[in-house]
Every structure is written in C-alpha cells, then in structure tokens.
mmCIF file of C-alpha atoms and ligand atoms in Angstrom:
data_model
loop_
_atom_site.group_PDB
_atom_site.id
_atom_site.type_symbol
_atom_site.label_atom_id
_atom_site.label_comp_id
_atom_site.label_asym_id
_atom_site.label_seq_id
_atom_site.Cartn_x
_atom_site.Cartn_y
_atom_site.Cartn_z
ATOM 1 C CA MET A 1 32.909 -24.753 17.805
ATOM 2 C CA THR A 2 30.044 -22.559 18.626
ATOM 3 C CA ILE A 3 30.306 -18.830 17.614
ATOM 4 C CA LEU A 4 28.069 -16.357 19.408
ATOM 5 C CA VAL A 5 26.953 -13.186 17.780
ATOM 6 C CA THR A 6 25.192 -10.402 19.539
ATOM 7 C CA GLY A 7 22.947 -7.915 17.821
ATOM 8 C CA ALA A 8 22.025 -10.741 15.210
ATOM 9 C CA SER A 9 18.689 -8.921 14.603
ATOM 10 C CA GLY A 10 20.389 -5.789 13.485
ATOM 11 C CA HIS A 11 21.848 -4.792 10.261
ATOM 12 C CA LEU A 12 25.369 -5.954 10.577
ATOM 13 C CA GLY A 13 24.462 -9.010 12.585
ATOM 14 C CA ALA A 14 21.938 -10.337 9.993
ATOM 15 C CA ASN A 15 24.720 -10.225 7.384
ATOM 16 C CA LEU A 16 27.403 -11.582 9.590
ATOM 17 C CA VAL A 17 25.202 -14.673 10.766
ATOM 18 C CA ARG A 18 24.346 -15.489 7.135
ATOM 19 C CA ARG A 19 28.104 -15.505 6.327
ATOM 20 C CA LEU A 20 29.184 -17.537 9.152
ATOM 21 C CA LEU A 21 26.372 -20.173 8.334
ATOM 22 C CA GLU A 22 27.610 -20.182 4.639
ATOM 23 C CA ASP A 23 31.121 -20.799 5.887
ATOM 24 C CA GLY A 24 29.867 -24.037 7.838
ATOM 25 C CA HIS A 25 29.831 -22.588 11.421
ATOM 26 C CA SER A 26 27.590 -23.379 14.290
ATOM 27 C CA VAL A 27 26.119 -20.097 15.363
ATOM 28 C CA ARG A 28 24.267 -19.084 18.419
ATOM 29 C CA VAL A 29 22.529 -15.732 18.374
ATOM 30 C CA LEU A 30 21.789 -13.452 21.254
ATOM 31 C CA LEU A 31 18.328 -11.686 20.823
ATOM 32 C CA ARG A 32 15.939 -9.972 23.031
ATOM 33 C CA GLN A 33 12.455 -11.254 23.800
ATOM 34 C CA GLY A 34 9.826 -8.863 22.275
ATOM 35 C CA SER A 35 12.119 -7.395 19.651
ATOM 36 C CA ASN A 36 11.710 -7.471 15.873
ATOM 37 C CA ASN A 37 13.758 -10.721 15.206
ATOM 38 C CA THR A 38 12.754 -11.063 11.593
ATOM 39 C CA ALA A 39 16.363 -11.029 10.587
ATOM 40 C CA VAL A 40 17.026 -14.515 12.034
ATOM 41 C CA ASP A 41 13.774 -16.179 10.768
ATOM 42 C CA GLY A 42 14.231 -19.423 9.114
ATOM 43 C CA LEU A 43 18.115 -19.533 9.842
ATOM 44 C CA ASN A 44 19.657 -22.607 11.309
ATOM 45 C CA VAL A 45 20.890 -20.963 14.497
ATOM 46 C CA GLU A 46 20.614 -21.693 18.116
ATOM 47 C CA ARG A 47 18.749 -18.858 19.821
ATOM 48 C CA VAL A 48 19.227 -17.345 23.308
ATOM 49 C CA TYR A 49 17.389 -14.470 24.819
ATOM 50 C CA SER A 50 18.980 -12.022 27.028
ATOM 51 C CA ASP A 51 19.598 -8.369 27.376
ATOM 52 C CA LEU A 52 23.260 -7.500 27.633
ATOM 53 C CA ARG A 53 22.474 -5.323 30.610
ATOM 54 C CA ASP A 54 21.764 -8.337 32.662
ATOM 55 C CA ALA A 55 25.162 -9.758 33.566
ATOM 56 C CA ASN A 56 24.030 -13.188 34.843
ATOM 57 C CA ALA A 57 21.884 -13.778 31.613
ATOM 58 C CA VAL A 58 25.034 -12.836 29.628
ATOM 59 C CA LEU A 59 27.200 -15.303 31.438
ATOM 60 C CA ALA A 60 24.604 -18.015 30.905
ATOM 61 C CA ALA A 61 24.334 -17.257 27.067
ATOM 62 C CA ILE A 62 28.053 -17.429 26.254
ATOM 63 C CA GLN A 63 28.507 -20.841 27.887
ATOM 64 C CA GLY A 64 30.258 -23.270 25.418
ATOM 65 C CA CYS A 65 31.178 -20.453 23.072
ATOM 66 C CA ASP A 66 34.603 -20.333 21.832
ATOM 67 C CA HIS A 67 34.534 -17.058 19.609
ATOM 68 C CA ILE A 68 32.135 -13.941 20.178
ATOM 69 C CA TYR A 69 31.276 -11.301 17.623
ATOM 70 C CA HIS A 70 29.795 -8.520 19.796
ATOM 71 C CA CYS A 71 27.692 -6.387 17.076
ATOM 72 C CA ALA A 72 24.887 -5.308 19.441
ATOM 73 C CA ALA A 73 24.610 -1.546 20.372
ATOM 74 C CA ASN A 74 21.947 0.911 20.886
ATOM 75 C CA VAL A 75 22.728 3.075 17.667
ATOM 76 C CA SER A 76 21.058 6.359 18.049
ATOM 77 C CA ILE A 77 21.363 9.976 16.689
ATOM 78 C CA LEU A 78 19.267 11.479 19.722
ATOM 79 C CA ASP A 79 20.706 13.832 22.385
ATOM 80 C CA GLY A 80 19.565 15.728 25.317
ATOM 81 C CA ILE A 81 17.272 13.161 26.992
ATOM 82 C CA PRO A 82 18.688 11.997 30.193
ATOM 83 C CA GLU A 83 16.702 8.654 30.300
ATOM 84 C CA LEU A 84 17.755 7.972 26.768
ATOM 85 C CA GLN A 85 21.439 8.754 27.467
ATOM 86 C CA GLN A 86 21.305 6.411 30.411
ATOM 87 C CA GLU A 87 19.745 3.589 28.274
ATOM 88 C CA ILE A 88 22.482 4.043 25.506
ATOM 89 C CA TYR A 89 25.166 3.911 28.271
ATOM 90 C CA ASP A 90 23.782 0.865 29.986
ATOM 91 C CA CYS A 91 23.310 -1.120 26.731
ATOM 92 C CA ASN A 92 26.703 -0.059 25.038
ATOM 93 C CA VAL A 93 29.132 0.352 27.970
ATOM 94 C CA ILE A 94 27.598 -2.011 30.742
ATOM 95 C CA GLY A 95 26.469 -4.444 28.038
ATOM 96 C CA THR A 96 29.888 -4.561 26.576
ATOM 97 C CA ARG A 97 31.510 -4.916 29.933
ATOM 98 C CA ASN A 98 29.223 -7.755 30.940
ATOM 99 C CA LEU A 99 29.943 -9.581 27.816
ATOM 100 C CA LEU A 100 33.724 -9.130 28.107
ATOM 101 C CA GLN A 101 33.920 -10.154 31.656
ATOM 102 C CA ALA A 102 31.655 -13.214 30.893
ATOM 103 C CA ALA A 103 34.103 -14.063 28.179
ATOM 104 C CA LEU A 104 37.114 -13.775 30.465
ATOM 105 C CA ALA A 105 35.589 -15.965 33.147
ATOM 106 C CA ASN A 106 34.606 -18.690 30.602
ATOM 107 C CA GLY A 107 38.124 -18.814 28.682
ATOM 108 C CA VAL A 108 36.552 -17.614 25.312
ATOM 109 C CA SER A 109 39.498 -17.706 23.005
ATOM 110 C CA LYS A 110 38.706 -14.525 21.096
ATOM 111 C CA VAL A 111 36.105 -11.700 20.799
ATOM 112 C CA VAL A 112 35.709 -9.132 17.972
ATOM 113 C CA VAL A 113 33.688 -6.136 19.157
ATOM 114 C CA THR A 114 32.333 -3.693 16.671
ATOM 115 C CA GLY A 115 33.445 -0.048 16.929
ATOM 116 C CA SER A 116 32.316 3.008 15.281
ATOM 117 C CA LEU A 117 34.103 5.687 13.153
ATOM 118 C CA SER A 118 32.504 8.058 15.332
ATOM 119 C CA ALA A 119 34.685 6.890 18.142
ATOM 120 C CA VAL A 120 38.010 7.364 16.164
ATOM 121 C CA GLY A 121 39.396 10.888 16.284
ATOM 122 C CA TYR A 122 38.449 13.469 13.757
ATOM 123 C CA HIS A 123 40.909 15.145 11.501
ATOM 124 C CA PRO A 124 39.404 18.141 9.461
ATOM 125 C CA THR A 125 41.917 17.948 6.627
ATOM 126 C CA GLN A 126 42.913 14.207 6.240
ATOM 127 C CA PRO A 127 41.273 10.660 6.667
ATOM 128 C CA SER A 128 41.575 9.416 10.228
ATOM 129 C CA ASP A 129 43.236 6.299 10.991
ATOM 130 C CA GLU A 130 43.400 4.209 14.091
ATOM 131 C CA THR A 131 46.030 6.401 15.748
ATOM 132 C CA VAL A 132 43.970 9.726 15.825
ATOM 133 C CA PRO A 133 42.639 9.870 19.480
ATOM 134 C CA PHE A 134 38.998 10.608 20.228
ATOM 135 C CA ASN A 135 38.748 14.067 21.963
ATOM 136 C CA PRO A 136 36.304 13.870 24.684
ATOM 137 C CA PHE A 137 35.844 17.683 24.737
ATOM 138 C CA GLY A 138 34.501 17.645 21.206
ATOM 139 C CA ASN A 139 30.857 18.073 20.418
ATOM 140 C CA HIS A 140 29.645 14.210 20.393
ATOM 141 C CA LEU A 141 26.234 12.479 20.655
ATOM 142 C CA PRO A 142 25.751 10.248 23.585
ATOM 143 C CA TYR A 143 25.983 7.159 21.194
ATOM 144 C CA GLU A 144 29.431 8.394 19.965
ATOM 145 C CA PHE A 145 30.741 9.003 23.594
ATOM 146 C CA THR A 146 29.591 5.448 24.600
ATOM 147 C CA LYS A 147 31.262 3.803 21.496
ATOM 148 C CA SER A 148 34.633 5.510 22.707
ATOM 149 C CA CYS A 149 33.822 3.945 26.166
ATOM 150 C CA VAL A 150 33.344 0.605 24.571
ATOM 151 C CA GLU A 151 36.802 0.806 23.300
ATOM 152 C CA HIS A 152 37.872 1.682 26.727
ATOM 153 C CA GLU A 153 36.323 -1.509 28.037
ATOM 154 C CA CYS A 154 37.916 -3.611 25.412
ATOM 155 C CA LEU A 155 41.390 -2.302 26.276
ATOM 156 C CA LYS A 156 40.636 -3.147 29.985
ATOM 157 C CA ALA A 157 39.546 -6.630 29.179
ATOM 158 C CA PHE A 158 42.695 -6.923 27.023
ATOM 159 C CA ALA A 159 44.820 -5.907 29.977
ATOM 160 C CA ASP A 160 43.096 -8.547 31.840
ATOM 161 C CA GLY A 161 44.258 -11.019 29.403
ATOM 162 C CA LEU A 162 41.326 -11.360 26.951
ATOM 163 C CA ASN A 163 41.993 -11.618 23.080
ATOM 164 C CA VAL A 164 39.891 -8.874 21.832
ATOM 165 C CA VAL A 165 40.002 -6.926 18.614
ATOM 166 C CA ILE A 166 37.901 -4.009 17.685
ATOM 167 C CA ALA A 167 36.315 -3.933 14.264
ATOM 168 C CA VAL A 168 35.518 -0.293 13.430
ATOM 169 C CA SER A 169 32.517 0.174 11.065
ATOM 170 C CA CYS A 170 31.583 3.231 9.105
ATOM 171 C CA ALA A 171 28.005 4.084 7.861
ATOM 172 C CA ILE A 172 26.772 0.737 6.772
ATOM 173 C CA LEU A 173 24.849 0.182 3.463
ATOM 174 C CA GLY A 174 23.537 -3.075 2.147
ATOM 175 C CA THR A 175 21.317 -6.111 2.103
ATOM 176 C CA ASN A 176 19.530 -7.852 4.759
ATOM 177 C CA ASP A 177 18.296 -4.637 6.378
ATOM 178 C CA PHE A 178 15.196 -6.015 8.192
ATOM 179 C CA LYS A 179 14.250 -3.163 10.583
ATOM 180 C CA PRO A 180 15.215 -1.149 8.388
ATOM 181 C CA SER A 181 18.212 1.098 9.283
ATOM 182 C CA ARG A 182 18.146 4.958 8.854
ATOM 183 C CA MET A 183 20.213 4.719 5.567
ATOM 184 C CA GLY A 184 18.119 1.773 4.323
ATOM 185 C CA LYS A 185 14.835 3.884 5.128
ATOM 186 C CA THR A 186 16.419 6.694 3.336
ATOM 187 C CA LEU A 187 16.747 4.511 0.208
ATOM 188 C CA VAL A 188 13.238 3.178 0.443
ATOM 189 C CA ASP A 189 11.720 6.619 0.769
ATOM 190 C CA PHE A 190 13.780 7.763 -2.016
ATOM 191 C CA ALA A 191 12.593 4.836 -4.268
ATOM 192 C CA ASN A 192 8.936 5.339 -3.292
ATOM 193 C CA GLY A 193 9.178 9.222 -4.048
ATOM 194 C CA LYS A 194 8.723 9.932 -0.246
ATOM 195 C CA LEU A 195 11.992 11.853 0.254
ATOM 196 C CA SER A 196 11.070 15.388 0.194
ATOM 197 C CA ALA A 197 14.458 17.129 0.742
ATOM 198 C CA TYR A 198 18.111 16.413 1.336
ATOM 199 C CA VAL A 199 21.075 18.112 3.166
ATOM 200 C CA PRO A 200 24.619 18.133 1.509
ATOM 201 C CA GLY A 201 27.454 16.691 3.317
ATOM 202 C CA GLY A 202 29.559 13.711 3.189
ATOM 203 C CA PHE A 203 30.646 10.586 5.143
ATOM 204 C CA GLU A 204 32.543 7.195 4.849
ATOM 205 C CA PHE A 205 30.491 4.392 4.006
ATOM 206 C CA VAL A 206 31.100 0.617 4.352
ATOM 207 C CA SER A 207 29.075 -2.022 2.433
ATOM 208 C CA THR A 208 27.654 -4.909 4.504
ATOM 209 C CA ARG A 209 29.829 -7.412 2.475
ATOM 210 C CA ASP A 210 32.959 -5.477 3.412
ATOM 211 C CA ILE A 211 32.199 -4.875 7.163
ATOM 212 C CA VAL A 212 31.321 -8.635 7.579
ATOM 213 C CA GLN A 213 34.564 -9.607 5.846
ATOM 214 C CA GLY A 214 36.270 -7.103 8.009
ATOM 215 C CA HIS A 215 34.993 -8.803 11.202
ATOM 216 C CA ILE A 216 35.973 -12.312 9.899
ATOM 217 C CA LEU A 217 39.475 -10.930 9.205
ATOM 218 C CA ALA A 218 39.643 -9.350 12.544
ATOM 219 C CA MET A 219 38.720 -12.696 14.037
ATOM 220 C CA ASP A 220 41.213 -14.701 11.912
ATOM 221 C CA LYS A 221 44.165 -12.500 11.857
ATOM 222 C CA GLY A 222 43.542 -9.302 14.228
ATOM 223 C CA ARG A 223 46.273 -8.574 16.705
ATOM 224 C CA PRO A 224 44.845 -8.755 20.279
ATOM 225 C CA GLY A 225 44.074 -5.360 21.780
ATOM 226 C CA GLN A 226 44.246 -3.665 18.274
ATOM 227 C CA LYS A 227 41.592 -1.768 16.297
ATOM 228 C CA TYR A 228 41.037 -1.745 12.522
ATOM 229 C CA ILE A 229 38.941 0.436 10.428
ATOM 230 C CA PHE A 230 36.839 -0.965 7.629
ATOM 231 C CA SER A 231 35.376 1.357 5.096
ATOM 232 C CA THR A 232 34.373 0.957 1.462
ATOM 233 C CA GLN A 233 34.177 4.422 -0.074
ATOM 234 C CA PHE A 234 33.639 8.053 0.966
ATOM 235 C CA LEU A 235 30.608 9.597 -0.593
ATOM 236 C CA THR A 236 29.140 13.258 -0.668
ATOM 237 C CA VAL A 237 25.380 13.067 -0.251
ATOM 238 C CA ASP A 238 25.163 14.570 -3.809
ATOM 239 C CA GLU A 239 27.175 11.305 -4.998
ATOM 240 C CA LEU A 240 24.927 9.162 -2.981
ATOM 241 C CA MET A 241 21.784 10.714 -4.431
ATOM 242 C CA GLY A 242 23.284 10.122 -7.961
ATOM 243 C CA ILE A 243 23.684 6.341 -7.263
ATOM 244 C CA PHE A 244 20.229 6.263 -5.842
ATOM 245 C CA GLU A 245 18.964 7.854 -8.974
ATOM 246 C CA GLU A 246 20.779 5.260 -11.214
ATOM 247 C CA ILE A 247 19.545 2.290 -9.241
ATOM 248 C CA THR A 248 16.028 3.353 -8.527
ATOM 249 C CA GLY A 249 15.278 5.300 -11.826
ATOM 250 C CA LYS A 250 13.687 8.116 -9.762
ATOM 251 C CA SER A 251 14.990 11.678 -9.475
ATOM 252 C CA ARG A 252 16.370 13.144 -6.273
ATOM 253 C CA PRO A 253 14.280 15.601 -4.403
ATOM 254 C CA ARG A 254 14.446 19.058 -5.911
ATOM 255 C CA LEU A 255 14.842 20.569 -2.274
ATOM 256 C CA ARG A 256 18.664 20.583 -1.356
ATOM 257 C CA ILE A 257 18.535 22.341 2.235
ATOM 258 C CA PRO A 258 22.045 23.848 3.017
ATOM 259 C CA GLY A 259 23.509 22.424 6.224
ATOM 260 C CA PHE A 260 23.365 25.444 8.179
ATOM 261 C CA VAL A 261 19.803 25.923 7.683
ATOM 262 C CA MET A 262 19.094 22.267 8.513
ATOM 263 C CA ALA A 263 21.079 22.630 11.692
ATOM 264 C CA VAL A 264 18.698 25.347 12.848
ATOM 265 C CA ILE A 265 15.542 23.427 11.987
ATOM 266 C CA ALA A 266 16.945 20.193 13.584
ATOM 267 C CA THR A 267 18.161 21.978 16.736
ATOM 268 C CA THR A 268 14.513 23.393 17.086
ATOM 269 C CA ALA A 269 13.036 20.088 16.556
ATOM 270 C CA ASP A 270 15.508 18.532 19.147
ATOM 271 C CA ALA A 271 14.099 20.875 21.741
ATOM 272 C CA ILE A 272 10.384 19.901 21.039
ATOM 273 C CA LEU A 273 9.875 16.583 19.382
ATOM 274 C CA PRO A 274 11.636 14.249 21.677
ATOM 275 C CA ARG A 275 9.451 15.410 24.637
ATOM 276 C CA LEU A 276 6.170 15.302 22.611
ATOM 277 C CA PHE A 277 6.866 12.125 20.678
ATOM 278 C CA PRO A 278 9.702 10.390 22.248
ATOM 279 C CA GLN A 279 9.298 7.166 20.148
ATOM 280 C CA MET A 280 9.109 9.014 16.882
ATOM 281 C CA PRO A 281 11.895 8.105 14.455
ATOM 282 C CA ARG A 282 13.790 10.975 12.903
ATOM 283 C CA ARG A 283 16.043 11.372 9.977
ATOM 284 C CA PHE A 284 17.710 14.086 11.055
ATOM 285 C CA THR A 285 18.885 15.619 14.429
ATOM 286 C CA SER A 286 21.281 18.545 14.936
ATOM 287 C CA GLY A 287 23.891 15.706 15.749
ATOM 288 C CA ALA A 288 23.367 13.912 12.605
ATOM 289 C CA VAL A 289 23.469 17.079 10.554
ATOM 290 C CA ARG A 290 26.729 18.023 12.262
ATOM 291 C CA ILE A 291 28.158 14.569 11.549
ATOM 292 C CA LEU A 292 27.429 15.049 7.882
ATOM 293 C CA GLN A 293 28.876 18.402 7.554
ATOM 294 C CA MET A 294 32.264 17.060 8.890
ATOM 295 C CA TYR A 295 32.946 15.163 5.740
ATOM 296 C CA ARG A 296 34.574 12.593 7.729
ATOM 297 C CA ARG A 297 37.012 10.380 5.969
ATOM 298 C CA ALA A 298 38.624 7.199 7.113
ATOM 299 C CA ASP A 299 41.946 5.521 6.316
ATOM 300 C CA CYS A 300 41.742 1.837 6.361
ATOM 301 C CA ARG A 301 45.446 1.128 5.155
ATOM 302 C CA LYS A 302 46.167 -0.803 8.562
ATOM 303 C CA ALA A 303 43.424 -3.305 7.879
ATOM 304 C CA LYS A 304 44.622 -3.681 4.171
ATOM 305 C CA ASN A 305 48.249 -3.960 5.051
ATOM 306 C CA GLU A 306 47.842 -6.278 8.246
ATOM 307 C CA LEU A 307 44.695 -8.357 7.429
ATOM 308 C CA GLY A 308 44.555 -8.328 3.642
ATOM 309 C CA TYR A 309 41.321 -6.351 3.748
ATOM 310 C CA GLN A 310 40.108 -5.370 0.101
ATOM 311 C CA PRO A 311 37.084 -3.241 0.033
ATOM 312 C CA THR A 312 34.575 -3.966 -2.727
ATOM 313 C CA SER A 313 31.800 -1.489 -4.048
ATOM 314 C CA ILE A 314 29.270 0.827 -2.442
ATOM 315 C CA ARG A 315 27.249 0.932 -5.665
ATOM 316 C CA GLN A 316 26.950 -2.761 -5.525
ATOM 317 C CA ALA A 317 25.843 -2.557 -1.793
ATOM 318 C CA ILE A 318 22.998 -0.138 -2.646
ATOM 319 C CA GLN A 319 21.917 -2.272 -5.416
ATOM 320 C CA GLU A 320 21.706 -5.238 -3.093
ATOM 321 C CA ALA A 321 19.856 -3.204 -0.480
ATOM 322 C CA TYR A 322 17.403 -1.961 -3.157
ATOM 323 C CA ASP A 323 16.935 -5.655 -4.288
ATOM 324 C CA HIS A 324 16.331 -6.683 -0.796
ATOM 325 C CA PHE A 325 13.743 -3.977 -0.142
ATOM 326 C CA VAL A 326 12.065 -4.876 -3.572
ATOM 327 C CA ARG A 327 11.929 -8.476 -2.623
ATOM 328 C CA ARG A 328 10.259 -7.807 0.731
ATOM 329 C CA GLY A 329 7.712 -5.547 -0.873
ATOM 330 C CA MET A 330 8.936 -2.183 0.830
ATOM 331 C CA ILE A 331 9.781 -0.581 -2.632
ATOM 332 C CA GLN A 332 6.976 -0.501 -5.323
ATOM 333 C CA THR A 333 8.878 -0.920 -8.586
ATOM 334 C CA VAL A 334 5.558 -0.757 -10.819
ATOM 335 C CA THR A 335 2.678 1.795 -10.721
ATOM 336 C CA PRO A 336 -0.534 -0.332 -9.814
ATOM 337 C CA VAL A 337 -2.912 -0.370 -12.843
ATOM 338 C CA MET A 338 -6.339 0.749 -12.144
ATOM 339 C CA ARG A 339 -8.951 -1.994 -12.490
ATOM 340 C CA ALA A 340 -11.820 -1.021 -14.837
ATOM 341 C CA SER A 341 -14.974 -1.372 -12.783
ATOM 342 C CA ALA A 342 -17.008 -4.088 -13.621
ATOM 343 C CA PRO A 343 -20.302 -3.312 -15.596
ATOM 344 C CA ASN A 344 -23.532 -3.174 -13.440
HETATM 345 N N1 NAP B 401 24.789 1.279 11.259
HETATM 346 C C1 NAP B 401 25.789 1.904 11.050
HETATM 347 O O1 NAP B 401 25.903 2.768 10.022
HETATM 348 C C2 NAP B 401 26.917 1.855 12.047
HETATM 349 C C3 NAP B 401 28.087 2.671 11.853
HETATM 350 C C4 NAP B 401 29.242 2.643 12.679
HETATM 351 C C5 NAP B 401 29.219 1.651 13.648
HETATM 352 N N2 NAP B 401 28.124 0.902 13.760
HETATM 353 C C6 NAP B 401 28.198 -0.373 14.748
HETATM 354 O O2 NAP B 401 27.856 -1.624 14.222
HETATM 355 C C7 NAP B 401 27.179 -2.390 15.085
HETATM 356 C C8 NAP B 401 25.916 -2.981 14.539
HETATM 357 O O3 NAP B 401 25.061 -1.945 13.952
HETATM 358 P P1 NAP B 401 23.795 -2.092 13.316
HETATM 359 O O4 NAP B 401 23.736 -0.952 12.238
HETATM 360 O O5 NAP B 401 23.703 -3.500 12.870
HETATM 361 O O6 NAP B 401 22.717 -1.817 14.429
HETATM 362 P P2 NAP B 401 21.266 -2.119 14.488
HETATM 363 O O7 NAP B 401 20.686 -2.476 13.233
HETATM 364 O O8 NAP B 401 20.584 -0.892 15.276
HETATM 365 O O9 NAP B 401 21.150 -3.288 15.486
HETATM 366 C C9 NAP B 401 21.585 -3.178 16.783
HETATM 367 C C10 NAP B 401 21.520 -4.591 17.481
HETATM 368 O O10 NAP B 401 21.909 -4.507 18.849
HETATM 369 C C11 NAP B 401 20.922 -5.301 19.574
HETATM 370 N N3 NAP B 401 20.976 -4.516 21.041
HETATM 371 C C12 NAP B 401 20.838 -3.134 21.390
HETATM 372 N N4 NAP B 401 20.877 -3.075 22.661
HETATM 373 C C13 NAP B 401 20.909 -4.370 23.131
HETATM 374 C C14 NAP B 401 20.883 -4.987 24.543
HETATM 375 N N5 NAP B 401 20.789 -4.067 25.629
HETATM 376 N N6 NAP B 401 20.927 -6.239 24.680
HETATM 377 C C15 NAP B 401 20.972 -7.047 23.654
HETATM 378 N N7 NAP B 401 20.907 -6.636 22.346
HETATM 379 C C16 NAP B 401 20.913 -5.230 22.075
HETATM 380 C C17 NAP B 401 19.521 -4.830 18.931
HETATM 381 O O11 NAP B 401 18.637 -5.675 19.477
HETATM 382 P P3 NAP B 401 17.083 -5.376 19.439
HETATM 383 O O12 NAP B 401 16.627 -5.860 18.024
HETATM 384 O O13 NAP B 401 16.648 -6.306 20.566
HETATM 385 O O14 NAP B 401 16.973 -3.890 19.639
HETATM 386 C C18 NAP B 401 20.002 -5.256 17.473
HETATM 387 O O15 NAP B 401 20.147 -6.518 17.186
HETATM 388 C C19 NAP B 401 26.982 -1.500 16.351
HETATM 389 O O16 NAP B 401 27.873 -1.899 17.295
HETATM 390 C C20 NAP B 401 27.045 -0.168 15.943
HETATM 391 O O17 NAP B 401 27.629 0.721 16.872
HETATM 392 C C21 NAP B 401 27.051 0.818 12.863
#
C-alpha cells in the first residue's frame, strides 16, 4: 500500500514521512519543483512533483495511493495584500478541494487533512474543543480563514462519500525543521544571541512527535467526517523563554515589549513593509501579535478518549529542535577561538 504525503518538505511533513518510513510503509511525497526540498534528501521515498493548484497534476500524483496525509498549506501570518490572499486561498482551499476530489475519483480509502487551531472557535475563558464554532465575523488572518474553508471542503467531500478526518494542529515545535519554521527561527536566533526583544502572550503548542502520532491515530482510528485537536501543552511566552534559557544556556532578551505597544509597531510595519519588501520574512505582524494576546488554549480530550492520544513533552520537543539545529550548524555552541597569527 502506498501512502501519499503532501507538504513533505515542510516541518510536519518531514517528521510524518520519517515516522511512516520507520513503521515500514511505502511513501510517495508530493513536492514542488524549485522549492527547498532538503527535508526529503536521502529518504527512501517516491517523489512526484506537482502544485496542488493544478487539478490534473494532483489527479496523476495520487494514482495508486490508498491513504493520503494532506499536510501541505500556505502557512502565513501576513494580511492585507490581495495577491497574497489569493495565493493563500488557491493553495489551501482550491488545493485541498483538488486533492479531495481526486481522492474521491480514485477510490482512496482514507484521507487525513491537517487542520489548524486557528480555525477552531475561540473561547476567551476556557479551552476550545472541536465543538466551538469558527466565527467568520471575528478578526482573522487570511490563512486562518482559509483553514476554516479547508474544513468545509473536507465536510463536502465526506458528504460525497470520502472517508476524511481532520487532524487539528496547534503551533508546532520540534525536530526536522529544515526551512526553518517561524518558531524554529526564533529558537535559532535566541540561541545565537540574535533575538533582541520578545512580546508576552501565550499559545497552545504541539510537539512534532505528538502531531505526527495524532495524524497516525486519526488515520487508524479517526471517525469519518470528524475532527480531532492535538496539542501538547499551553505555554506563555515567558515560560517558553524560560525553557529556551535552560536548553541553550543563554539569557532571554532584556527587552519585553508589551503586547499593545508591539501591536502599534506591527500595524505600522504591516502598512509599509509588504509593499517595499514583499518577500521579507517577518517575525511579527499585527495578526501574529493579536493571536499571542488571545492566550488561546485547546482541549484535546476528544483525541485522548476516542483515539488514545497521549501528549508527551514540549520541553523535549524544544531540546530535539535545538539538537537538530546544532547538527545542521545553524546554532553555534562554542565561541570560535581566535587563531594566533603566525610569526612573520
Ligand atoms: N506550523 C504550525 O505551527 C502549524 C499550526 C497549526 C496548523 N498547521 C498546519 O500544519 C500543516 C503543516 O504545516 P507546516 O508547519 O509543516 O508548514 P510548512 O513547514 O510551511 O510546510 C508547508 C508545506 O506545504 C507545501 N505547499 C504549500 N503550498 C503548496 C502548493 N500549492 N502545492 C504543493 N505543496 C504546497 C510546501 O511546499 P513548498 O516547500 O513547495 O513550499 C510545504 O511542503 C499545514 O496544513 C498547516 O496549516 C501548522
């Protein structure tokens, strides 16, 4: 049986593919030509190249696959740029739709689609579970809107007879972070003494180990048409900085910028930077600051009760991410010793 994984060059996909290979499966990965596909270098996988927006290419890519993990998405914290919004929509919503329709047409027996906590309704005073509806009139990033639409596409495909399950991810932390992710870059910058400030807040995190296990459980035991939230632990940013300090041996930045101040700075930057430097990666946008200030918590009892999901440890995930970055030379652990210059 061949298992197709989309988004295999990404953080989740890189970890999921390794786990599937360890479990003895035959894996096909859907990649894009011209992308950074380092995450699958040296792995014993079948590679197919296609963009999810190309329905015919997706149809060809899934031939002969019985199970699909659809992890790919355009993950973005940007807002207010129409061309970018269209791209996020096309990749996430149309791409998912193309994949699910191809799966239906080819008799694929089960598909697990990665969801996002940002598309689960927000409850200000208690953790959100799968029953809290997404409020379309809330203040959402384009990415968050599309992840809600992705769930809608899944339910339409389920109504048409597809066995599809949504595995909802929280903010991912952990190893095999090749691009690296925004959280991974934050850890790298922290460890290299290049993080000059931080913003208090809080979010629900999931380790790569746990979100991979969640996807496997969703495939093995998830009820068709259902969604399951997988989280490891809620952390405030101050707690996260504490773990970074323990693991890296470095101190957190002295500058702790209050959320409302950072929101003003980020809103100003939102209005200027995307137009001048559209490709520039940004740690903070006003949307990202807002999300941190929501102190969003998740309730994953459904996954625990129905699937037997058991979260592990975020600290361990951060240690594994740190070790991965050290191995790849992205974190300098020793201060280079100045060479004495040779006598003339
Ligand atoms: N990271 C998080 O904290 C987080 C939190 C909640 C939910 N999630 C969800 O988890 C999943 C995986 O996230 P991640 O962190 O692994 O993301 P990631 O590292 O950014 O990887 C995204 C992957 O999707 C692929 N992709 C994007 N658009 C595509 C398209 N049009 N056609 C084909 N492939 C496309 C990318 O391929 P290229 O390399 O070619 O760009 C890449 O492999 C996503 O569904 C995301 O929404 C992530």
